[in-house]
Short mmCIF file of C-alpha atoms in Angstrom, two decimals:
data_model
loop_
_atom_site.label_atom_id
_atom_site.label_comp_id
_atom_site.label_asym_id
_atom_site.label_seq_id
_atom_site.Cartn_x
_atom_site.Cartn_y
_atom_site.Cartn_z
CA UNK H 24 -32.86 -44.80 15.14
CA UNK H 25 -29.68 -45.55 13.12
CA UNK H 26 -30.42 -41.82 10.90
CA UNK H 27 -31.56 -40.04 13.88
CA UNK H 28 -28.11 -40.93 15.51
CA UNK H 29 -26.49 -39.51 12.50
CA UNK H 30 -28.44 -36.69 12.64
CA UNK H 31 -27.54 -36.08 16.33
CA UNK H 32 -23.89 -37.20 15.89
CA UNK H 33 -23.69 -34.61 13.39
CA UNK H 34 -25.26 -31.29 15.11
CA UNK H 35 -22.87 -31.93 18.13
CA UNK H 36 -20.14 -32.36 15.65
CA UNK H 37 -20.66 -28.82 14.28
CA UNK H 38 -21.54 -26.98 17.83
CA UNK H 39 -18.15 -28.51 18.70
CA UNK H 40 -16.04 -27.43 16.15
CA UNK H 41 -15.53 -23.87 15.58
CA UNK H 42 -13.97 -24.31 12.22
CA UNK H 43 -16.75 -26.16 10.41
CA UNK H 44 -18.93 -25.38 7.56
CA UNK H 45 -21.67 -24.16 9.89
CA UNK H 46 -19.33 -21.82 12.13
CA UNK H 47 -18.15 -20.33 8.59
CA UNK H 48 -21.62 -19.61 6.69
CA UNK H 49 -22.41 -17.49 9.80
CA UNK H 50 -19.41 -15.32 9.54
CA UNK H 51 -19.33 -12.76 10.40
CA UNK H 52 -20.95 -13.20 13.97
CA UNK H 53 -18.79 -10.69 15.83
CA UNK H 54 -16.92 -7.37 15.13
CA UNK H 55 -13.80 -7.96 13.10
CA UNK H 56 -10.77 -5.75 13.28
CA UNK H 57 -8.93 -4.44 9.74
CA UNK H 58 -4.74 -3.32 11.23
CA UNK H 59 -3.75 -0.74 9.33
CA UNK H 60 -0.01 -1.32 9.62
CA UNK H 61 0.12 3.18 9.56
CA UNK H 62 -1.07 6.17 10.73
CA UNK H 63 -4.22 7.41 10.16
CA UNK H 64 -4.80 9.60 7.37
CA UNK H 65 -2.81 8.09 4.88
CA UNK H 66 -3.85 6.29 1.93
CA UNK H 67 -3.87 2.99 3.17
CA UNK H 68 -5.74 4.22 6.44
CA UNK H 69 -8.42 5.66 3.86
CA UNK H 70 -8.78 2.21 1.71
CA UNK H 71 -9.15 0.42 4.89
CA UNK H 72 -12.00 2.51 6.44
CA UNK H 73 -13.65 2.49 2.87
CA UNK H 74 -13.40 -1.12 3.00
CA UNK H 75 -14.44 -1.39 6.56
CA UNK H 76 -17.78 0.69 5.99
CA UNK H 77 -18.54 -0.95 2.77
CA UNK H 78 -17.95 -4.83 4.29
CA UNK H 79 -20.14 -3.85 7.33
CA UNK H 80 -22.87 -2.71 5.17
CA UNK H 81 -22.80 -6.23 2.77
CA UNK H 82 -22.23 -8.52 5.65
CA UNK H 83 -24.34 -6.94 8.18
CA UNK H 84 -22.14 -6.56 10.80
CA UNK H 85 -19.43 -4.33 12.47
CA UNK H 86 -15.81 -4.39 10.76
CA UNK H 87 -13.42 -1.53 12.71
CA UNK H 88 -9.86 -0.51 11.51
CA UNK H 89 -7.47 -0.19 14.07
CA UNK H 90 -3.74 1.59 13.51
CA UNK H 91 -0.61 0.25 14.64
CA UNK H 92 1.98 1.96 13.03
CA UNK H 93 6.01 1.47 13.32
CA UNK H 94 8.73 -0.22 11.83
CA UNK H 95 7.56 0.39 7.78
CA UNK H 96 4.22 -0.79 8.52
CA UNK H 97 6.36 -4.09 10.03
CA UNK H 98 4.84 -3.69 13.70
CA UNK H 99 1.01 -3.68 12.17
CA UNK H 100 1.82 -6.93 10.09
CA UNK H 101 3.43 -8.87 12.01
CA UNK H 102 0.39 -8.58 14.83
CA UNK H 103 -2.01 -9.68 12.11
CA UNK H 104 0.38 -12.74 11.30
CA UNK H 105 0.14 -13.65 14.93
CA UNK H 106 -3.19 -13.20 15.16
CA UNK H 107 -5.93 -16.06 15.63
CA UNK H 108 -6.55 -17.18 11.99
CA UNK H 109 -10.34 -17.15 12.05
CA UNK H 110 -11.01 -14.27 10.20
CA UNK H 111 -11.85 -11.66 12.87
CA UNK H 112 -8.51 -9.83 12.24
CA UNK H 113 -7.70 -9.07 9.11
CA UNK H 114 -4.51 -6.60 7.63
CA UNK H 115 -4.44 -3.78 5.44
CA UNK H 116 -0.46 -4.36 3.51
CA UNK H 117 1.25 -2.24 1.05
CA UNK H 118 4.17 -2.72 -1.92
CA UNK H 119 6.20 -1.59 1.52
CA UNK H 120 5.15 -4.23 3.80
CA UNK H 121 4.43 -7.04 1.69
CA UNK H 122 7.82 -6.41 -1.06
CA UNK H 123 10.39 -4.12 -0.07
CA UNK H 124 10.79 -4.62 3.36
CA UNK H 125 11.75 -8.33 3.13
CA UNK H 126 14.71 -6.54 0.78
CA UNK H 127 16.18 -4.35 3.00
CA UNK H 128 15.36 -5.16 6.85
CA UNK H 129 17.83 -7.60 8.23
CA UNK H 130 15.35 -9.22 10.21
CA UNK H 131 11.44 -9.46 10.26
CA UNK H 132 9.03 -10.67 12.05
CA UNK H 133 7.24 -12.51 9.83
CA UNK H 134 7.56 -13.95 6.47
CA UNK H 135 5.74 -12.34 4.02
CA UNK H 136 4.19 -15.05 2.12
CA UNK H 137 3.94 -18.29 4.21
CA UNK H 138 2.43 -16.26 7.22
CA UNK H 139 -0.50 -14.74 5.27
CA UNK H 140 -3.92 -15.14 2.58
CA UNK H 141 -3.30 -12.64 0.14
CA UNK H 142 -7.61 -11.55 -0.02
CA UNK H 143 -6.78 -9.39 -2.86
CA UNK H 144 -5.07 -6.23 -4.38
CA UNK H 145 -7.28 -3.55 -3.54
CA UNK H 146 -5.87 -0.79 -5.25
CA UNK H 147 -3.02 1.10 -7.13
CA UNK H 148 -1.80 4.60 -6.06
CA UNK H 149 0.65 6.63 -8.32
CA UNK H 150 3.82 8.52 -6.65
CA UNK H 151 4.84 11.48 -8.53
CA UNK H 152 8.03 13.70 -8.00
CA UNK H 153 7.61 16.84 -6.29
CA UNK H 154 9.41 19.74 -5.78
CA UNK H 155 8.88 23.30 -4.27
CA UNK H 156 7.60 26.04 -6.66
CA UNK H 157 10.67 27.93 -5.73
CA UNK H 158 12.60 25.63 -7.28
CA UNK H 159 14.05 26.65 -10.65
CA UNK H 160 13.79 23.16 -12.50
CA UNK H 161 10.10 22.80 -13.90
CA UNK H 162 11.61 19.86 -15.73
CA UNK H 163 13.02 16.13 -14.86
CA UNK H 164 15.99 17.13 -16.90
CA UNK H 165 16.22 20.42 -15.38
CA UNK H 166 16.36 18.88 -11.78
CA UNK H 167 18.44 16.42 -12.81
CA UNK H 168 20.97 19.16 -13.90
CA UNK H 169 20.57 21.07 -11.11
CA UNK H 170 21.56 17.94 -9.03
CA UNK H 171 24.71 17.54 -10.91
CA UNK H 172 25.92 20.60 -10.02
CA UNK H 173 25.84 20.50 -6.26
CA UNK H 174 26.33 16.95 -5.86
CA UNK H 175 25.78 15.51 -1.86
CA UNK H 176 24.11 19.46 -1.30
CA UNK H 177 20.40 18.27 -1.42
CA UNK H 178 17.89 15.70 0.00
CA UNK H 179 14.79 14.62 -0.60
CA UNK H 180 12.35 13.03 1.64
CA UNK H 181 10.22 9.86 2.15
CA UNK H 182 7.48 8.83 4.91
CA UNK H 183 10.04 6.40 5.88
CA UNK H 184 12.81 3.96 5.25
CA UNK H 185 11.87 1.42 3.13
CA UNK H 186 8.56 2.64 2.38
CA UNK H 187 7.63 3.28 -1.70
CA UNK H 188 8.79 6.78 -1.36
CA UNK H 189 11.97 5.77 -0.56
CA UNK H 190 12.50 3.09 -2.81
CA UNK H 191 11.06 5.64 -5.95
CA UNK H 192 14.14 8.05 -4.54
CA UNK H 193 16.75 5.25 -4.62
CA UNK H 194 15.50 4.18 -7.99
CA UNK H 195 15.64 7.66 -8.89
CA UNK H 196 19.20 8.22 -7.96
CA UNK H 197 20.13 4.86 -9.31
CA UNK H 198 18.64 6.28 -12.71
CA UNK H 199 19.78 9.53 -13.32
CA UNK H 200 23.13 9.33 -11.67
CA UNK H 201 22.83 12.10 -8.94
CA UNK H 202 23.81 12.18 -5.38
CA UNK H 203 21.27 13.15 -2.87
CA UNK H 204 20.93 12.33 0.38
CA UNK H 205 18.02 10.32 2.08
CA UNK H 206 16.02 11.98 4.95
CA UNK H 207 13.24 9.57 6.48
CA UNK H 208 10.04 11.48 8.00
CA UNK H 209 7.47 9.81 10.17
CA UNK H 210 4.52 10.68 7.74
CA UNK H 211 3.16 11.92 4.58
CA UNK H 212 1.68 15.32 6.20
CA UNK H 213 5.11 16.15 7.50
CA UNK H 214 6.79 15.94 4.22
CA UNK H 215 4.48 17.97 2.64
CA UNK H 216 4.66 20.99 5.40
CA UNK H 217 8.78 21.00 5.04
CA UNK H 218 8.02 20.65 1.31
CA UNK H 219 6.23 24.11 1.22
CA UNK H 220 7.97 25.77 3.80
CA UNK H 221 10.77 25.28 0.96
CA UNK H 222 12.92 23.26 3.92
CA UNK H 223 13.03 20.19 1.85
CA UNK H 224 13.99 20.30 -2.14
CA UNK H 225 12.13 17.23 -3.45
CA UNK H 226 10.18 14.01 -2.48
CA UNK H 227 8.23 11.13 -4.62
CA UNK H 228 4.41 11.10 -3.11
CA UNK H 229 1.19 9.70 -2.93
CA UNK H 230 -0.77 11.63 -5.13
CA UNK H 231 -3.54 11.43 -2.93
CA UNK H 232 -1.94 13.41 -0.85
CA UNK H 233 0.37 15.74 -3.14
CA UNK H 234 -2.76 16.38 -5.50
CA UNK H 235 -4.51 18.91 -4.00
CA UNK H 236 -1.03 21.06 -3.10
CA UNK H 237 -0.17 20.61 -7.15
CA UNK H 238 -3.69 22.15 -7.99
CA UNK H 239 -3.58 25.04 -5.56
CA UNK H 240 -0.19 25.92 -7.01
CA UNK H 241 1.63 25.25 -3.80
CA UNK H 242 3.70 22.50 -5.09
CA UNK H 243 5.42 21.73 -8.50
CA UNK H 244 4.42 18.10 -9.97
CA UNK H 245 7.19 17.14 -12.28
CA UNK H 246 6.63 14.08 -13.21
CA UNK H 247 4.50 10.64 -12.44
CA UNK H 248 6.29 7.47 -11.59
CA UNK H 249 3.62 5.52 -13.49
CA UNK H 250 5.19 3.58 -16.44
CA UNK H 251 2.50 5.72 -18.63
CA UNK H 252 1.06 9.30 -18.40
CA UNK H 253 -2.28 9.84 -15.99
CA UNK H 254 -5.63 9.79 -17.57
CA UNK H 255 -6.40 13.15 -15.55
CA UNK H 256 -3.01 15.13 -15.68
CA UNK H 257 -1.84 14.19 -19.06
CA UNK H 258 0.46 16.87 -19.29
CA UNK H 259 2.43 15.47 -16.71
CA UNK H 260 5.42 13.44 -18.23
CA UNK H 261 5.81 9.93 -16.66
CA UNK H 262 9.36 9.54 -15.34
CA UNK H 263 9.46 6.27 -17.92
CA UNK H 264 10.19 9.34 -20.53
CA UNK H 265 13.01 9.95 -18.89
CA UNK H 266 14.44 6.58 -17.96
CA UNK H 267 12.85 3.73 -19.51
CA UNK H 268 11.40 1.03 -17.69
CA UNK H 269 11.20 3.33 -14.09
CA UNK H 270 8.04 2.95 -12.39
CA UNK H 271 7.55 2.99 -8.57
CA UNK H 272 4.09 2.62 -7.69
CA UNK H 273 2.65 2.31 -4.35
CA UNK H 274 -0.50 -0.70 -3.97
CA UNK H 275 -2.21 -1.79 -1.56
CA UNK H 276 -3.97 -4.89 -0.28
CA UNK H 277 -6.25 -6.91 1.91
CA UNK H 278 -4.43 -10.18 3.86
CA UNK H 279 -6.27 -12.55 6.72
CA UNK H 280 -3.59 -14.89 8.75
CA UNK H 281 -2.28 -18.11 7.49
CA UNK H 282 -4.85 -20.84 8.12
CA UNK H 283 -7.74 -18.80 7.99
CA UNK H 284 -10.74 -21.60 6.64
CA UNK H 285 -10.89 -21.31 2.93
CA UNK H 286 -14.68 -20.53 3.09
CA UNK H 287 -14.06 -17.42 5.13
CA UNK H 288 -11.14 -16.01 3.02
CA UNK H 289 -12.86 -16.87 -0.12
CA UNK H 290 -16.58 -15.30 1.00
CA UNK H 291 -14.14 -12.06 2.00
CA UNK H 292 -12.40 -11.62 -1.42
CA UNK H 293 -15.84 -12.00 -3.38
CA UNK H 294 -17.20 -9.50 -0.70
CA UNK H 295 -13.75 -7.04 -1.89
CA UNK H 296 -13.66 -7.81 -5.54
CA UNK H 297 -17.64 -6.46 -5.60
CA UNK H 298 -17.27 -3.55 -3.25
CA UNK H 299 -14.28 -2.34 -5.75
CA UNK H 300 -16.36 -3.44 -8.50
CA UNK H 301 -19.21 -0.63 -7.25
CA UNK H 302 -19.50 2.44 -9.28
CA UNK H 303 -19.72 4.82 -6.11
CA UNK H 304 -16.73 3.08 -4.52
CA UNK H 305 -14.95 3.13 -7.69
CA UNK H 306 -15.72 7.08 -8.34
CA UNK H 307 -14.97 8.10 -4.63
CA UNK H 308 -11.15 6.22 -5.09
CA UNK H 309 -10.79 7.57 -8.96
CA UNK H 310 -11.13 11.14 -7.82
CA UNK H 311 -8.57 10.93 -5.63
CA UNK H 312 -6.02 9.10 -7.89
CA UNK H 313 -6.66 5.79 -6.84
CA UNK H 314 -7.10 2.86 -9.45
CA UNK H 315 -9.53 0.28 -7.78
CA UNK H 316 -8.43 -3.19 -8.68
CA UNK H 317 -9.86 -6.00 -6.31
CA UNK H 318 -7.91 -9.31 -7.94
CA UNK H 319 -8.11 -12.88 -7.11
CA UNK H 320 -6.05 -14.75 -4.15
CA UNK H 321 -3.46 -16.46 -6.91
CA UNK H 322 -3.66 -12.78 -9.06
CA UNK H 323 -2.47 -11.10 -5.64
CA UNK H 324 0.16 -13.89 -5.05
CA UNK H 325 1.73 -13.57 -8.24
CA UNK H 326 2.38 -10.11 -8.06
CA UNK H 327 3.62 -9.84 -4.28
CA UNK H 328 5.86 -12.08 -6.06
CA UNK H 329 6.80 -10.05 -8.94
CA UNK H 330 7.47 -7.25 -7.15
CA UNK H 331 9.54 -8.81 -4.16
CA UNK H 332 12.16 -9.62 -6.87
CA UNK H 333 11.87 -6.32 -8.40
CA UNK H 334 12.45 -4.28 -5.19
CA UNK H 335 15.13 -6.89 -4.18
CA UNK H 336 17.44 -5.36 -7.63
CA UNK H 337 16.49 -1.92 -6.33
CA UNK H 338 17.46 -2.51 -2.81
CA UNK H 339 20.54 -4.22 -3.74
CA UNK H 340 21.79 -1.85 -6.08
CA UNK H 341 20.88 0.78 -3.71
CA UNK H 342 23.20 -0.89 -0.46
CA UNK H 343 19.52 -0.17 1.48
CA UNK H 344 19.86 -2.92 4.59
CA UNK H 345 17.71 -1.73 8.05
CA UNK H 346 18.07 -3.00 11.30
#
């Protein structure tokens, strides 16, 4: 009688208790939203949908991203650091969300760190400094020059303030010494159609989505912001060349809410670190420029870390401060 109690004591326990050991082994048991903190049809729109289809294939049931763009990707996070921490909402967050922003926004709603489980780094995307082919300068130092001799005459553009684009152009400025104006744009796609319309002289991009305009010969690549040369466009200089020690490149990540159970967020970064670990995931992401990472929770930690300070100096020297 005594072990049968137990026995009983202990099933009601668990049917009770949402957070237990039982309730987590059989996660997954409903659909589970991935924010993406952006529009759709940028790079971090694409890694979460890859990462979506891939995690509802493994775990056998139905993941969904949904977009919620605004604010520097600050609206999307901060409704996935509100959100119930049981697993069922995750967030897609970027070098933007999750390291500048905290630099130059004067308030947020939420605090990067303490309100999140950083799953893992998912991947690394390289910007690389673009200019329209009608533009004379087909070199750094050459645009540079250029620069210098219209001071305050010329912008260049970013997919937002604050975002990696427009951190890579304050760095940029802060490095070569040249006065150009900043001119936010609400996305990528934007940029690049003032970009070849010639209305726009230069922008650091995504070269996910720059790469294909380079190729066709529409746009003029002049350089990576990759502290080394690309593997696939190796006669692109890296800007590090140029000004030792630059390097502005976007990443991207995977985060659940603060108190999420440990099972759950563990089970989800072994499920991220093997889907990045697959050759056809790894081969659809390296075509495109991506570099597939998938780290551990402390790995991911340690560099949001890292790079907060980093992008603090930048923002500083820079006088960037949003409201």
């Amino acid at each position: 009688m005594k072990a049968l109690s137990k026995t009983l004591f202990g099933l009601m326990a668990m049917a009770i208790l949402p957070g237990t050991a039982l309730a987590q082994a059989e996660y997954p048991s409903k659909t589970v939203t991935i924010v993406v903190p952006f529009a759709a049809g940028g790079t971090t729109d694409m890694l979460g949908r890859i990462l979506a289809d891939r995690l509802s294939q493994r775990l056998k049931a139905t993941f969904i991203v949904e977009n919620k763009a605004g604010a520097g990707g600050n609206i999307g996070v901060a409704s996935v650091a509100k959100s119930t921490p049981d697993g069922y909402t995750l967030g897609m967050g970027t070098v933007s969300t999750h390291s500048i922003n905290p630099n130059v926004y004067k308030a947020m709603p939420y605090d990067h760190v303490k309100d999140f489980i950083p799953l893992s780094l998912v991947a690394s995307v390289p910007n690389i400094l673009l200019v329209n082919p009608e533009v004379k300068a087909n070199t750094v130092p050459e645009l540079v020059a250029f620069l210098k001799s219209e001071p305050g005459k010329h912008a260049f553009a970013s997919s937002g303030a604050g975002t990696s684009i427009h951190l890579a152009g304050e760095l940029f400025k802060l490095a070569s010494g040249t006065d150009i104006i900043h001119v936010p744009y609400r996305s990528s796609g934007q940029i690049t159609n003032d970009l070849l319309a010639g209305k726009i002289l230069m922008t650091f991009d995504n070269i996910t989505v720059a790469w294909p305009h380079v190729q066709a010969g529409k746009l003029k690549a002049l350089a990576t912001a990759t502290p080394a040369r690309l593997p696939f466009a190796k006669d692109m200089p890296a800007m590090s060349e140029f000004y030792p020690g630059f390097a502005a490149t976007s990443w991207h990540g995977i985060f659940a809410p603060a108190g999420t159970p440990k099972a759950i967020a563990d089970k989800l970064t072994a499920e991220i670190q093997a889907i990045l670990r697959e050759p056809e995931t790894m081969e659809k992401l390296t075509k495109v420029g991506v570099t597939p990472i998938g780290s551990t929770q402390a790995e991911f930690a340690s560099h949001i870390a890292s790079e907060t300070a980093r992008w603090k100096d930048v923002a500083a020297k820079a006088k960037i401060k949003l409201d």
